Coordinates of N, CA and C in Angstrom, one line a residue:
Chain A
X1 N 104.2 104.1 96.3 CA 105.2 103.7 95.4 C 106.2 102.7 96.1
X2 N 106.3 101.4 95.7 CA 107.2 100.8 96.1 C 108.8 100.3 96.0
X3 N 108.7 101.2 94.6 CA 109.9 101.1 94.5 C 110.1 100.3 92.8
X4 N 109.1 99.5 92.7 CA 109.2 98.4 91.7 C 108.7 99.1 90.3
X5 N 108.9 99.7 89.3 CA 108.3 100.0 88.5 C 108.3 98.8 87.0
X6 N 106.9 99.4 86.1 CA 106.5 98.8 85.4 C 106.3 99.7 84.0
X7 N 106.9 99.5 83.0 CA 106.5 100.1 81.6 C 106.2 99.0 80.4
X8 N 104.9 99.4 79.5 CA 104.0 100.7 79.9 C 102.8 100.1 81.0
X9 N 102.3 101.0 81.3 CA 101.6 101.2 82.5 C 100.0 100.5 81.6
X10 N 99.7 101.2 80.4 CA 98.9 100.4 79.6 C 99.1 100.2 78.3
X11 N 98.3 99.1 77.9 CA 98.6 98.4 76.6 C 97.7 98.0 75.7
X12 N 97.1 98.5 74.8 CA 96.0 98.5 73.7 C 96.6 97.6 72.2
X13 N 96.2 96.0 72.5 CA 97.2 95.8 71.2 C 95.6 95.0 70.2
X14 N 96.5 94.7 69.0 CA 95.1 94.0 67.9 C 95.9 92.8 68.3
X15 N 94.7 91.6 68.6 CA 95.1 90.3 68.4 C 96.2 89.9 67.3
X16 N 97.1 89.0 67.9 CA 98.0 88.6 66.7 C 99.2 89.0 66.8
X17 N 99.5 90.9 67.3 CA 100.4 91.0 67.7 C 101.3 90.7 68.9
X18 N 102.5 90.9 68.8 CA 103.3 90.6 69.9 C 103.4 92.0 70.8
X19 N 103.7 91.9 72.5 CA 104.2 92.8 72.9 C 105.0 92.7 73.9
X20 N 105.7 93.3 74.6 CA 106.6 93.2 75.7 C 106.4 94.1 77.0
X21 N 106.7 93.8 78.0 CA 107.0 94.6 78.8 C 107.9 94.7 79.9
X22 N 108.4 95.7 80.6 CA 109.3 95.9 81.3 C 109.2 96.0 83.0
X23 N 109.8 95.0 83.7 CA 109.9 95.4 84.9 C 111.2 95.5 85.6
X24 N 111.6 97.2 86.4 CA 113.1 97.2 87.1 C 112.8 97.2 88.6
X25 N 113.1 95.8 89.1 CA 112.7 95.7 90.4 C 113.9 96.7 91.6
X26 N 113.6 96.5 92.7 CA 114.3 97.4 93.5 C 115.5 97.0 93.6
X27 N 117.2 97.8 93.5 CA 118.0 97.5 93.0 C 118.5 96.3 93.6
X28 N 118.6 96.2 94.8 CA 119.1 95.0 95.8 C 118.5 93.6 95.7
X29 N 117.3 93.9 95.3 CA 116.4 92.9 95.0 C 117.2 91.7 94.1
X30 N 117.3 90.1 94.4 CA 117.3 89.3 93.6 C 116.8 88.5 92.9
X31 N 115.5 88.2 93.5 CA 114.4 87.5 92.8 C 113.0 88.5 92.2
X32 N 112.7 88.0 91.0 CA 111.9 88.5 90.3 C 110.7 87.5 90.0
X33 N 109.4 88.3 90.3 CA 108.5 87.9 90.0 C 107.4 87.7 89.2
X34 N 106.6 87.1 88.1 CA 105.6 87.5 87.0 C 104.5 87.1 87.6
X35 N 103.5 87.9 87.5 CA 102.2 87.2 87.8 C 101.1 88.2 87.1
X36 N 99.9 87.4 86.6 CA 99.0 87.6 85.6 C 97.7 87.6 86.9
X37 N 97.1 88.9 86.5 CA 95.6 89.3 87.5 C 94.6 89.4 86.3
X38 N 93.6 88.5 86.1 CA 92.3 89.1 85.7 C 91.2 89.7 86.8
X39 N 90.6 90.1 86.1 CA 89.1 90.9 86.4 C 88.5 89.8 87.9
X40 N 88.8 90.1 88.9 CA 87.6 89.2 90.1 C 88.6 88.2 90.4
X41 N 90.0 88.2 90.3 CA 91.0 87.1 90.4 C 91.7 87.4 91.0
X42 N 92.6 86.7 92.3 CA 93.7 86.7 92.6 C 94.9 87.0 91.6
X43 N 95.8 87.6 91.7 CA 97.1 87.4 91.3 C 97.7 85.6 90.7
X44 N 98.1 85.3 89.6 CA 98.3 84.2 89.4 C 99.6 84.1 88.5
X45 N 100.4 83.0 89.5 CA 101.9 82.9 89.6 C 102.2 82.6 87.5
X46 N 103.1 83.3 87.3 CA 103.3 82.8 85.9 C 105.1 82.1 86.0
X47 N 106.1 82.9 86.4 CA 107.2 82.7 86.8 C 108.5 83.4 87.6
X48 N 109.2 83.1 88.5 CA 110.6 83.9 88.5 C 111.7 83.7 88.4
X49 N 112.5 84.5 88.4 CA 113.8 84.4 88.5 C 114.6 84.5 89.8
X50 N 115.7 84.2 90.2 CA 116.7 84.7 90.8 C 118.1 84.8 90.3
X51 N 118.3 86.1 90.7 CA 119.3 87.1 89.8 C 118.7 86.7 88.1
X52 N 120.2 86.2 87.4 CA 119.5 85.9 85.8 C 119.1 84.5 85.5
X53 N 118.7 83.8 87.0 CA 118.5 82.2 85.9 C 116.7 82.2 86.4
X54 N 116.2 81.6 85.7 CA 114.8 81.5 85.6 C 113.9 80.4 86.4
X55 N 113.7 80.1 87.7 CA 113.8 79.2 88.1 C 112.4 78.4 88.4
X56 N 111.7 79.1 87.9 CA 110.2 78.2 87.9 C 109.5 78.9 87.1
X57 N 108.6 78.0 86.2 CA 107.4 78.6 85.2 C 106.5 78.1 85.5
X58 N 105.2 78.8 85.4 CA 103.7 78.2 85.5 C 103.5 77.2 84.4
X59 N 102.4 76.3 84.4 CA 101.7 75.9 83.5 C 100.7 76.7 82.4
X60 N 100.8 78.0 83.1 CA 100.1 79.2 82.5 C 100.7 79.8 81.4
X61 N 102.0 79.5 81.8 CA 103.4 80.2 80.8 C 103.2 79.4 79.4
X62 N 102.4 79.5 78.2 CA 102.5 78.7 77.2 C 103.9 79.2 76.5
X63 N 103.7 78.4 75.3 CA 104.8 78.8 74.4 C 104.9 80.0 73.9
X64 N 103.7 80.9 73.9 CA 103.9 82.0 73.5 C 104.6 83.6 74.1
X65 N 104.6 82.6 75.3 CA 105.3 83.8 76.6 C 106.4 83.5 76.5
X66 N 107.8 84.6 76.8 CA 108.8 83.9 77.2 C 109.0 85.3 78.3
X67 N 109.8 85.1 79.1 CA 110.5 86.3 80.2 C 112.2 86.1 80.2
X68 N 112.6 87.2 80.9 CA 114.0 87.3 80.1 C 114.6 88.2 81.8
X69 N 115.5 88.2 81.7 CA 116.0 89.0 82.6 C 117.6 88.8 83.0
X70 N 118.1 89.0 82.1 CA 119.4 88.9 81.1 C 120.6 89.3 82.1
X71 N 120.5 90.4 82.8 CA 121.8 90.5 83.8 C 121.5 91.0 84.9
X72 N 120.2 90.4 85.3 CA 119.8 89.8 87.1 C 119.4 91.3 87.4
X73 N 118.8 91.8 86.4 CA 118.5 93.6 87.1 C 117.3 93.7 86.6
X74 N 116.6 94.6 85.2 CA 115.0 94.4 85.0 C 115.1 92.8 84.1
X75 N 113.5 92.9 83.8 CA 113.2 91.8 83.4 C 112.4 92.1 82.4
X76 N 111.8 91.1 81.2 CA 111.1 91.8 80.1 C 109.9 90.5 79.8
X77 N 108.6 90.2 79.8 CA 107.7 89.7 79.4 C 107.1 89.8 78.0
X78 N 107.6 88.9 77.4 CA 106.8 88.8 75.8 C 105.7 88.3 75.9
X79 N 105.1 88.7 75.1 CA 104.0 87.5 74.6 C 103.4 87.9 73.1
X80 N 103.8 86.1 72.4 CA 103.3 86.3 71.0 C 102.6 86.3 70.2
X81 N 101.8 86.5 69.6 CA 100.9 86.4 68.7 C 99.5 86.5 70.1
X82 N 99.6 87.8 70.1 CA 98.8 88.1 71.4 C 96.9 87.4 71.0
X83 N 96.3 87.0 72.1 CA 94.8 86.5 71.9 C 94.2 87.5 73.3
X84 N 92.8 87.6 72.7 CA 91.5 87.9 73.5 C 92.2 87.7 75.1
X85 N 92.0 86.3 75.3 CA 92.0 86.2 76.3 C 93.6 86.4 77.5
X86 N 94.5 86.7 76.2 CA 95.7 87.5 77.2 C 95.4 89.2 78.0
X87 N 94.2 89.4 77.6 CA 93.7 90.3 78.2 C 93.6 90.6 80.0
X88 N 94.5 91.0 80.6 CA 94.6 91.2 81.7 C 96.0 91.9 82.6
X89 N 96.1 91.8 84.2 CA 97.0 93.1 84.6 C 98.1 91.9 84.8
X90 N 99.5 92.6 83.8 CA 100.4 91.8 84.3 C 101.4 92.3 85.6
X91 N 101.8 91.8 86.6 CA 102.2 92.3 87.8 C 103.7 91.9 87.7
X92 N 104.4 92.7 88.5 CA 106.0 92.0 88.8 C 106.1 92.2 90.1
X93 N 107.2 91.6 91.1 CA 107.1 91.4 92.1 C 108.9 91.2 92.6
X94 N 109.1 91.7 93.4 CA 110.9 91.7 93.7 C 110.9 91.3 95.0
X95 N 112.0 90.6 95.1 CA 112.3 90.7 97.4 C 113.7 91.0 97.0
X96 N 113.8 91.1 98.3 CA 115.0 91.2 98.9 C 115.4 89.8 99.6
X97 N 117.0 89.6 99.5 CA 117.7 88.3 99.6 C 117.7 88.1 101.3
X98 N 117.5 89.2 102.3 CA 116.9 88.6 103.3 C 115.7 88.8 103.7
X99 N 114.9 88.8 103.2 CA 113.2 88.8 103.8 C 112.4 88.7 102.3
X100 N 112.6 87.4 101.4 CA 112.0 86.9 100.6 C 110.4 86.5 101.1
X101 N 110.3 86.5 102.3 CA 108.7 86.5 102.6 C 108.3 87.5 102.0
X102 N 108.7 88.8 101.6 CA 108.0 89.9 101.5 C 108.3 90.1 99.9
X103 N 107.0 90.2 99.3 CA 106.9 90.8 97.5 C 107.0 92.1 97.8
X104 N 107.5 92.7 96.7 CA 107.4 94.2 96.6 C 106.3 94.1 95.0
X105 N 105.2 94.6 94.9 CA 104.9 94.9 93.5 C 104.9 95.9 93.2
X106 N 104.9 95.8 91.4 CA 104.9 97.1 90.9 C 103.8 97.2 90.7
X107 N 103.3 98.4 89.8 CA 101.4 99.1 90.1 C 100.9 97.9 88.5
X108 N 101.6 97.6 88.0 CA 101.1 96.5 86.8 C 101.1 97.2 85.2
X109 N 101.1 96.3 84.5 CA 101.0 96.6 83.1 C 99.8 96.3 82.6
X110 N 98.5 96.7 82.2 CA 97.5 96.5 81.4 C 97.2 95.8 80.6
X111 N 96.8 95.3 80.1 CA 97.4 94.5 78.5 C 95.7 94.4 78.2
X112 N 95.1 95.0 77.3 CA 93.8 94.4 76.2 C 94.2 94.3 74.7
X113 N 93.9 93.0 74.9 CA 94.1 92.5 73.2 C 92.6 92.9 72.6
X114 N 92.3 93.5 71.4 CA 91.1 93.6 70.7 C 91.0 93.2 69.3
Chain B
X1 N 100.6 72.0 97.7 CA 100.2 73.3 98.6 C 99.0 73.1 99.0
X2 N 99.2 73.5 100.6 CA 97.8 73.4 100.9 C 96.6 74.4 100.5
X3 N 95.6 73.8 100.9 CA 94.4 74.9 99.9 C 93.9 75.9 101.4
X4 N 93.6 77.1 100.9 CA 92.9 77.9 101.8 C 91.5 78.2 101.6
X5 N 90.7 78.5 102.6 CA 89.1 79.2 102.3 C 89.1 79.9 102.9
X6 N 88.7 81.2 102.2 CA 88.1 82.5 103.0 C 86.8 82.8 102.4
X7 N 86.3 83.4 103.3 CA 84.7 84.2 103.2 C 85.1 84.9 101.7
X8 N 84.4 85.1 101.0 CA 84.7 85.8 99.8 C 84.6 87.2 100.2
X9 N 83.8 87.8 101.5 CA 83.5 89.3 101.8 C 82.7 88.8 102.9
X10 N 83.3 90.6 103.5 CA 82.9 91.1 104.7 C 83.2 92.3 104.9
X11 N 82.0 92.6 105.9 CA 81.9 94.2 106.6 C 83.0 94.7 107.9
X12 N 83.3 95.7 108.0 CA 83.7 96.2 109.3 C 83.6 97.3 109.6
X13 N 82.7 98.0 110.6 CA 82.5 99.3 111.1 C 84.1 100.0 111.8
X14 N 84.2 101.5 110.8 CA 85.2 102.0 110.9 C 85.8 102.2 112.7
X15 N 87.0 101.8 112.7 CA 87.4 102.2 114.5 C 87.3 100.6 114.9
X16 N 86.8 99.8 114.3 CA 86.8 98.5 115.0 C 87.6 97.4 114.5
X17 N 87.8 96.2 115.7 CA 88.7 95.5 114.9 C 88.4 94.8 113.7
X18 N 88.6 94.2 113.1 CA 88.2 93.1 111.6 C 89.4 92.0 111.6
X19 N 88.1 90.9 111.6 CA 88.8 89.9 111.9 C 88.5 88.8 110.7
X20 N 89.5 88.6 110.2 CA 89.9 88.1 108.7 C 90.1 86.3 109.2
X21 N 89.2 85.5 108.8 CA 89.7 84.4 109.3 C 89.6 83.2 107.9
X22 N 90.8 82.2 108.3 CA 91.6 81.5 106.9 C 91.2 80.3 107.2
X23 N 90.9 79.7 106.8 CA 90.8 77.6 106.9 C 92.2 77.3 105.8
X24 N 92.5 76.5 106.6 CA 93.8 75.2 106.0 C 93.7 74.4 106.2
X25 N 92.8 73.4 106.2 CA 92.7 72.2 107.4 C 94.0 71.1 106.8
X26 N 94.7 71.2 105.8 CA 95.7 70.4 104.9 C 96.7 70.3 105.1
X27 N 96.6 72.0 106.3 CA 98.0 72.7 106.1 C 99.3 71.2 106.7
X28 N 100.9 71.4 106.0 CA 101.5 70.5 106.3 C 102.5 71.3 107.4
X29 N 103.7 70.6 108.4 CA 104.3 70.7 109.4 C 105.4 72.3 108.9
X30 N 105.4 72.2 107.5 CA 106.6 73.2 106.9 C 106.1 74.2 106.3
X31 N 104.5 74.1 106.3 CA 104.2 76.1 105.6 C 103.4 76.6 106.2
X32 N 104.8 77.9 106.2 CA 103.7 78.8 106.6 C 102.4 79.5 106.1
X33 N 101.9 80.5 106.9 CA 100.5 81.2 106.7 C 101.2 82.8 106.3
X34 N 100.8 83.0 104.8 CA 100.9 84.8 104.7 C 99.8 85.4 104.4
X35 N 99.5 86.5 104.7 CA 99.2 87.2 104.3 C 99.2 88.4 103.7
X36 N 98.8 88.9 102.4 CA 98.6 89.9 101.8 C 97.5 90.5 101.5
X37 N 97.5 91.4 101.1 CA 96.2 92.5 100.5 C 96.7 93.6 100.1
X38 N 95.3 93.6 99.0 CA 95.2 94.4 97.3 C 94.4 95.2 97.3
X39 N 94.7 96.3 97.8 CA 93.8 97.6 97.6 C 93.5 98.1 96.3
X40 N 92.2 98.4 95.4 CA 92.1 99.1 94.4 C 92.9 99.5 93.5
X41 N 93.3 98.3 92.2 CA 93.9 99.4 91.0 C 95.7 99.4 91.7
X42 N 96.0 98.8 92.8 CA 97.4 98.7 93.3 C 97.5 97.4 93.3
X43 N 99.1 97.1 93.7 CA 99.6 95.3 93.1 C 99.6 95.1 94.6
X44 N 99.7 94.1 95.2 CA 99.1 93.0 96.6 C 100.4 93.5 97.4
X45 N 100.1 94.1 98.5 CA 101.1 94.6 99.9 C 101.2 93.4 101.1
X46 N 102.6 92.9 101.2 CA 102.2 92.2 102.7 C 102.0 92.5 103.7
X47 N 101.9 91.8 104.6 CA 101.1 92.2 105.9 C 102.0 91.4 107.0
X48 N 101.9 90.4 106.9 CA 102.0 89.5 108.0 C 102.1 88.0 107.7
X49 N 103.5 86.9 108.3 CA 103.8 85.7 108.1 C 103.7 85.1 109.3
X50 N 103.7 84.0 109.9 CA 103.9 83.0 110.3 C 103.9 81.6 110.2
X51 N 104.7 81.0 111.4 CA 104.2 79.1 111.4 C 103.7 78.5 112.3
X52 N 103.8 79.1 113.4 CA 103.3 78.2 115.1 C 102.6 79.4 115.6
X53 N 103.9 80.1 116.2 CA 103.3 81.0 117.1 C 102.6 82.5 117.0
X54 N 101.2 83.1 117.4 CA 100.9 83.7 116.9 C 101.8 85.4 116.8
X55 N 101.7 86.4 115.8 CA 102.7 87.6 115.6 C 102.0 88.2 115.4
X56 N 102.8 90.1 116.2 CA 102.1 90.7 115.9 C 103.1 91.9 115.2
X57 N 103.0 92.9 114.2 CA 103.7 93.7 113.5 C 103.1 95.4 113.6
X58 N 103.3 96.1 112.9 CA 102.7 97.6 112.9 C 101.3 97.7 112.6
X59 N 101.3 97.0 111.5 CA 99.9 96.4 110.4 C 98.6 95.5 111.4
X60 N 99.1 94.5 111.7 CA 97.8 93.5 112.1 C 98.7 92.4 112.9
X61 N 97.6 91.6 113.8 CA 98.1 90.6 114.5 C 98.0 89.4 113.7
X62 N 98.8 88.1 113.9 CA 98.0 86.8 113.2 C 97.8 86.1 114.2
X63 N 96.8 85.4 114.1 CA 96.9 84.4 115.4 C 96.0 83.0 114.4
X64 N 97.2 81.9 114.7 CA 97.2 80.7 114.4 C 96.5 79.8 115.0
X65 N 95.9 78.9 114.7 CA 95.3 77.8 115.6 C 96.3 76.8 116.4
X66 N 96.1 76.2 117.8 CA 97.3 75.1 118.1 C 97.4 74.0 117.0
X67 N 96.4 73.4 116.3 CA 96.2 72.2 115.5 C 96.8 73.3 113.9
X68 N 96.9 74.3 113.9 CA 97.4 75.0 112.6 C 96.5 74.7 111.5
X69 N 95.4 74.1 111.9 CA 94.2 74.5 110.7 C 93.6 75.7 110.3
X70 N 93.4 76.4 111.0 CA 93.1 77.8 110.4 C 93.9 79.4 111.1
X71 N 93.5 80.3 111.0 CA 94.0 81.4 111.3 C 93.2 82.3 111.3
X72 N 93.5 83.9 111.8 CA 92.8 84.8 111.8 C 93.7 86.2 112.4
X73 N 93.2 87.0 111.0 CA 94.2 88.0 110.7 C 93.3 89.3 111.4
X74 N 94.4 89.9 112.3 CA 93.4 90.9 112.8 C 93.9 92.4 112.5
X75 N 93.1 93.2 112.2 CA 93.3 94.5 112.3 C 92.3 95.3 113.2
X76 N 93.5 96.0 113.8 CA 92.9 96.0 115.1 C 91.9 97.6 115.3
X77 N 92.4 97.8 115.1 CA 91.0 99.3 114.5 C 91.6 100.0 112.9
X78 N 90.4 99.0 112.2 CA 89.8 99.5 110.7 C 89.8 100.7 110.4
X79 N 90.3 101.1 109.4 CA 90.2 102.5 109.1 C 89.3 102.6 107.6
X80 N 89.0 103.5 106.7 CA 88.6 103.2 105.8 C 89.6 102.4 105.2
X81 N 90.7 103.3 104.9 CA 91.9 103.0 103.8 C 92.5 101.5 104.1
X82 N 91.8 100.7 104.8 CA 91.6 99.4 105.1 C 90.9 98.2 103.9
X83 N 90.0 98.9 103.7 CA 89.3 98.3 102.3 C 89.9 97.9 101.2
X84 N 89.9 97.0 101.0 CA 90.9 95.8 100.5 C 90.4 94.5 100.0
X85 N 91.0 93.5 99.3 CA 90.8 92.4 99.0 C 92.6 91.7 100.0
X86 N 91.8 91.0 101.1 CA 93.1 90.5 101.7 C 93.1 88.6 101.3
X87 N 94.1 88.6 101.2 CA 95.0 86.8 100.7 C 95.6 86.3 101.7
X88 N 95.1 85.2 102.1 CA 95.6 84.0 102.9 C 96.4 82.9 102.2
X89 N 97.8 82.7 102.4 CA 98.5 82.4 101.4 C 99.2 81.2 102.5
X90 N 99.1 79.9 102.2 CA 99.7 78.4 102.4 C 100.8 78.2 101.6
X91 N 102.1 78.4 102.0 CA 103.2 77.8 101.5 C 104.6 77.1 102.4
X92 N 104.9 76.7 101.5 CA 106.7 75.6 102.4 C 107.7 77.2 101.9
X93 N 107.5 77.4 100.8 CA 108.3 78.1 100.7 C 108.0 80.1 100.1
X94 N 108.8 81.4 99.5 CA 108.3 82.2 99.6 C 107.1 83.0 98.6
X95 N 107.4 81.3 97.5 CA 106.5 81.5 96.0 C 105.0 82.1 96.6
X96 N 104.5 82.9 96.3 CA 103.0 82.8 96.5 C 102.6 82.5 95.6
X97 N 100.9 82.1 95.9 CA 99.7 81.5 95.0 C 99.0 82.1 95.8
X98 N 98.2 82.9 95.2 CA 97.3 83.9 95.7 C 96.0 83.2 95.0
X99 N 94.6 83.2 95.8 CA 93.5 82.6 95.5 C 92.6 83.8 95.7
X100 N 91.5 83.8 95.4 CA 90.3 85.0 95.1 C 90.0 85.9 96.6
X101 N 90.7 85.3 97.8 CA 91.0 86.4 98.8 C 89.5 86.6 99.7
X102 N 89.5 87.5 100.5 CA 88.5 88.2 101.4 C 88.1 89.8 100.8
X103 N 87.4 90.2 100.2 CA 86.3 91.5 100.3 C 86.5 92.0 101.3
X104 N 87.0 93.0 102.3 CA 86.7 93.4 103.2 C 86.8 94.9 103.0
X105 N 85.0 95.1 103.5 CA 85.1 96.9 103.5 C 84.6 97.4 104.7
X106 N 85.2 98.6 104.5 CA 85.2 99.0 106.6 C 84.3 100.3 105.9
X107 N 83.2 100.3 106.8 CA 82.2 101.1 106.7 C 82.4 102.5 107.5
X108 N 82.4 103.5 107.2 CA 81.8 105.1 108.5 C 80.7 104.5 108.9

């Protein structure tokens, strides 16, 4: 356990719908991390934050994603009108303000769209 | 960012070292080399950074090339709980971009 938690842990949604999820990185932690794992894949950067402003988004990040993380403590990942292929583990990731070399992840959020 | 290549997989007999090795040949004067690794069903743990000189920590040694084209990440006696998918990660700064990594499973 690293400290990073993630809810829910899994996620069974019908295409079309929207869902959200939660990550409370470790408290000291300033920068927040999103990143999307499929099946046989590296981890792949979607966006973060430091404290509450948002400071880089993937090309991954369409319009239907938005991330939020409103007063620089957890953070929440939408995504709308969910498809097939959003099927995969979504990860969060925190550092600490001196040793940003180091992610902390949390164990991930599930997500299968059907 | 520069690009990395690793072996997609590899073996290592338990008790021995395993030696994880990275190509950068792109790499530029300002990024460093990280690495991480993703054990089964858990989110990616790091290990070990550098830029020049080679480091060693509790985990594994790195040792960098003088020309900083490639690297090689050592664990110095494998244990099972070693078996992992580990990531050679090229950046200026602490964003990672994590690419499909090394297989590495340490055999009894």
């Amino acid at each position: 356990d690293t400290g990073v938690s993630q809810d829910p842990r899994h996620k069974i949604t019908k295409r079309g719908q929207n869902v959200t999820f939660r990550c409370d990185p470790i408290s000291e932690h300033n920068r927040l991390y999103w990143y999307r794992q499929t099946l046989g894949q590296g981890p792949e950067f979607l966006t973060y934050f430091q404290n509450e402003a948002q400071l880089e988004k993937s090309r991954l990040l369409s319009d239907r994603f938005s991330a939020e993380r409103p007063k620089g403590s957890f953070s929440t990942l939408e995504i709308q009108r969910t498809e097939q292929g959003d099927s995969a583990m979504y990860l969060c990731a925190s550092t600490h303000p001196g040793t940003t070399y180091e992610q902390y992840f949390g164990p991930g959020t599930r997500l299968t769209v059907t | 960012d520069a690009k990395t290549t690793q072996p997609p997989s590899m073996d290592c007999a338990e008790g021995r070292a395993a030696n994880l090795p990275c190509n950068h040949s792109t790499i530029s004067g300002n990024e460093y080399v990280y690495w991480y690794r993703q054990i089964h069903s858990q989110g990616p743990q790091y290990i070990i950074h550098g830029l020049k000189n080679n480091e060693t920590n509790e985990m594994a040694s790195l040792i960098i090339t003088e020309d900083r084209k490639s690297s090689t990440l050592i664990l110095p006696h494998a244990t099972l709980r070693d078996t992992a998918v580990y990531y050679c990660i090229v950046r200026v700064n602490n964003d990672m971009r994590f690419g499909a990594g090394t297989r590495l499973t340490v055999k009894p």
